[in-house]
Amino acid sequence: MSELVIEQVRKYVDLLLPSMGLELVEVQFRQEGHGWVLRVFVDSPDGVKLDDCSKVSRELSDYLDVEDLIEQAFHLEVSSPGLERTLYNMKDFRRFVGRKARLKLHAVVDGQKVFVGKILAAEDDTVDLVAEDGKEYHFAFAEISKARLSL
């Protein structure tokens, strides 16, 4: 059920956002505590303003009311991904070349699974990172289990 909701919301928001100068980062729909939460993260090269989130929230809320996709009560949250945003795909890595990131790998490399450093390049399916100790690493995107920007 939640995967269907995520897919439908993603399709709608992907059509809605370009006219607003925004792009979709991630959609999450999950049970938290005693209720369900639908989270939509949007971004823009110029940053996201509160007014942007409000507009997306109103449009999406109207769409969800008409389409009646979600049977149970839920809370809708629309926000930017934040300063320490998660990097979901190669497009994200390319966008943030030159920025500091924290990568967690599926397997141990050089005795560790977590690497913090500056993204040097992101091409094809490879992310190049210079760690804080100055050592350069080249990771296949498939090796990365989780990544986020770091301050």
CSV table of C-alpha atoms in Angstrom, one decimal:
chain,number,residue,atom,x,y,z
A,1,MET,CA,0.0,0.0,0.0
A,2,SER,CA,2.6,2.5,1.0
A,3,GLU,CA,4.7,1.8,-2.2
A,4,LEU,CA,1.6,2.6,-4.3
A,5,VAL,CA,1.0,5.8,-2.5
A,6,ILE,CA,4.7,6.8,-2.9
A,7,GLU,CA,4.6,6.0,-6.6
A,8,GLN,CA,1.4,8.0,-7.3
A,9,VAL,CA,2.6,11.0,-5.2
A,10,ARG,CA,5.9,10.9,-7.0
A,11,LYS,CA,4.3,10.9,-10.4
A,12,TYR,CA,2.0,13.9,-9.6
A,13,VAL,CA,4.7,15.9,-7.9
A,14,ASP,CA,7.2,15.3,-10.7
A,15,LEU,CA,4.6,17.0,-13.0
A,16,LEU,CA,3.8,19.8,-10.6
A,17,LEU,CA,7.3,21.0,-9.5
A,18,PRO,CA,9.0,22.1,-12.8
A,19,SER,CA,6.6,25.0,-13.2
A,20,MET,CA,7.5,26.1,-9.7
A,21,GLY,CA,11.2,25.9,-10.4
A,22,LEU,CA,11.5,23.0,-7.9
A,23,GLU,CA,12.6,19.4,-8.2
A,24,LEU,CA,11.6,16.3,-6.2
A,25,VAL,CA,14.2,14.9,-3.9
A,26,GLU,CA,12.3,12.1,-2.0
A,27,VAL,CA,8.8,10.9,-1.0
A,28,GLN,CA,8.3,8.9,2.2
A,29,PHE,CA,5.1,7.4,3.5
A,30,ARG,CA,5.3,5.6,6.8
A,31,GLN,CA,3.7,4.9,10.1
A,32,GLU,CA,5.2,6.8,12.9
A,33,GLY,CA,3.9,6.5,16.4
A,34,HIS,CA,0.1,6.2,16.2
A,35,GLY,CA,-0.3,7.8,12.8
A,36,TRP,CA,0.9,7.9,9.2
A,37,VAL,CA,3.1,10.6,7.7
A,38,LEU,CA,3.6,11.6,4.1
A,39,ARG,CA,6.8,13.5,3.6
A,40,VAL,CA,7.8,15.2,0.4
A,41,PHE,CA,11.2,16.7,0.1
A,42,VAL,CA,11.7,19.4,-2.6
A,43,ASP,CA,14.8,21.4,-3.6
A,44,SER,CA,16.0,24.0,-6.0
A,45,PRO,CA,19.4,25.3,-7.1
A,46,ASP,CA,18.4,28.6,-5.4
A,47,GLY,CA,17.2,27.0,-2.3
A,48,VAL,CA,13.6,26.4,-1.0
A,49,LYS,CA,11.6,29.0,0.7
A,50,LEU,CA,8.7,28.4,3.1
A,51,ASP,CA,6.3,29.8,0.5
A,52,ASP,CA,7.5,27.1,-2.0
A,53,CYS,CA,6.7,24.4,0.6
A,54,SER,CA,3.3,25.9,1.3
A,55,LYS,CA,2.4,26.0,-2.4
A,56,VAL,CA,3.4,22.4,-3.0
A,57,SER,CA,1.6,21.3,0.2
A,58,ARG,CA,-1.7,23.0,-0.9
A,59,GLU,CA,-1.5,21.6,-4.5
A,60,LEU,CA,-0.6,18.1,-3.2
A,61,SER,CA,-3.3,18.2,-0.5
A,62,ASP,CA,-5.9,19.1,-3.1
A,63,TYR,CA,-4.8,16.3,-5.4
A,64,LEU,CA,-4.8,13.8,-2.6
A,65,ASP,CA,-8.4,14.9,-1.6
A,66,VAL,CA,-9.6,14.5,-5.2
A,67,GLU,CA,-7.8,11.2,-5.9
A,68,ASP,CA,-8.5,9.7,-2.5
A,69,LEU,CA,-5.3,7.6,-2.6
A,70,ILE,CA,-4.8,7.3,1.1
A,71,GLU,CA,-7.4,5.5,3.1
A,72,GLN,CA,-6.1,6.2,6.6
A,73,ALA,CA,-5.6,9.5,8.3
A,74,PHE,CA,-2.2,11.0,7.7
A,75,HIS,CA,-0.1,14.1,8.2
A,76,LEU,CA,1.4,15.8,5.1
A,77,GLU,CA,4.9,17.4,5.4
A,78,VAL,CA,6.6,19.3,2.6
A,79,SER,CA,10.1,20.6,3.2
A,80,SER,CA,13.6,21.0,1.9
A,81,PRO,CA,16.0,18.2,2.5
A,82,GLY,CA,18.1,20.4,4.8
A,83,LEU,CA,21.8,21.3,5.0
A,84,GLU,CA,22.9,17.7,5.8
A,85,ARG,CA,20.6,16.2,3.1
A,86,THR,CA,20.7,12.6,2.1
A,87,LEU,CA,22.3,11.9,-1.3
A,88,TYR,CA,20.0,9.4,-3.1
A,89,ASN,CA,21.5,9.0,-6.6
A,90,MET,CA,24.3,10.0,-8.9
A,91,LYS,CA,22.5,13.2,-9.9
A,92,ASP,CA,22.8,14.3,-6.2
A,93,PHE,CA,26.5,13.4,-6.1
A,94,ARG,CA,27.2,15.4,-9.3
A,95,ARG,CA,25.3,18.4,-8.0
A,96,PHE,CA,27.3,18.4,-4.8
A,97,VAL,CA,30.8,17.9,-6.2
A,98,GLY,CA,33.2,19.9,-4.0
A,99,ARG,CA,31.1,19.6,-0.9
A,100,LYS,CA,31.8,17.5,2.2
A,101,ALA,CA,29.9,14.3,2.6
A,102,ARG,CA,29.6,11.3,4.8
A,103,LEU,CA,29.4,7.9,3.0
A,104,LYS,CA,28.5,4.6,4.6
A,105,LEU,CA,29.4,1.5,2.6
A,106,HIS,CA,27.9,-1.9,2.5
A,107,ALA,CA,31.3,-3.6,3.1
A,108,VAL,CA,34.5,-2.7,4.9
A,109,VAL,CA,37.2,-0.9,2.8
A,110,ASP,CA,40.6,-0.1,4.3
A,111,GLY,CA,39.3,-1.2,7.7
A,112,GLN,CA,36.2,1.0,7.8
A,113,LYS,CA,32.7,1.4,6.5
A,114,VAL,CA,32.2,5.1,7.0
A,115,PHE,CA,34.1,7.8,5.1
A,116,VAL,CA,33.9,11.5,5.5
A,117,GLY,CA,35.5,13.8,2.9
A,118,LYS,CA,35.1,16.1,-0.1
A,119,ILE,CA,33.3,14.8,-3.2
A,120,LEU,CA,35.9,15.2,-6.0
A,121,ALA,CA,33.9,13.8,-8.9
A,122,ALA,CA,30.7,11.8,-9.7
A,123,GLU,CA,30.8,10.3,-13.1
A,124,ASP,CA,29.1,7.2,-14.6
A,125,ASP,CA,28.5,5.1,-11.5
A,126,THR,CA,31.6,6.1,-9.5
A,127,VAL,CA,32.0,8.6,-6.7
A,128,ASP,CA,35.5,10.0,-6.0
A,129,LEU,CA,36.1,11.2,-2.5
A,130,VAL,CA,39.1,12.7,-0.8
A,131,ALA,CA,38.9,11.7,2.9
A,132,GLU,CA,39.8,14.1,5.7
A,133,ASP,CA,43.3,12.4,5.9
A,134,GLY,CA,43.9,13.3,2.3
A,135,LYS,CA,43.6,9.8,0.9
A,136,GLU,CA,41.5,9.5,-2.3
A,137,TYR,CA,38.9,6.8,-2.7
A,138,HIS,CA,36.8,5.7,-5.7
A,139,PHE,CA,33.5,4.0,-4.8
A,140,ALA,CA,31.1,2.4,-7.2
A,141,PHE,CA,27.6,3.9,-6.4
A,142,ALA,CA,26.4,0.3,-5.6
A,143,GLU,CA,28.9,0.1,-2.8
A,144,ILE,CA,27.3,3.1,-1.0
A,145,SER,CA,24.5,2.1,1.4
A,146,LYS,CA,23.9,5.7,2.7
A,147,ALA,CA,25.3,9.1,2.0
A,148,ARG,CA,24.6,12.6,3.2
A,149,LEU,CA,26.1,16.0,3.0
A,150,SER,CA,28.2,16.9,6.1
A,151,LEU,CA,28.9,20.3,7.6
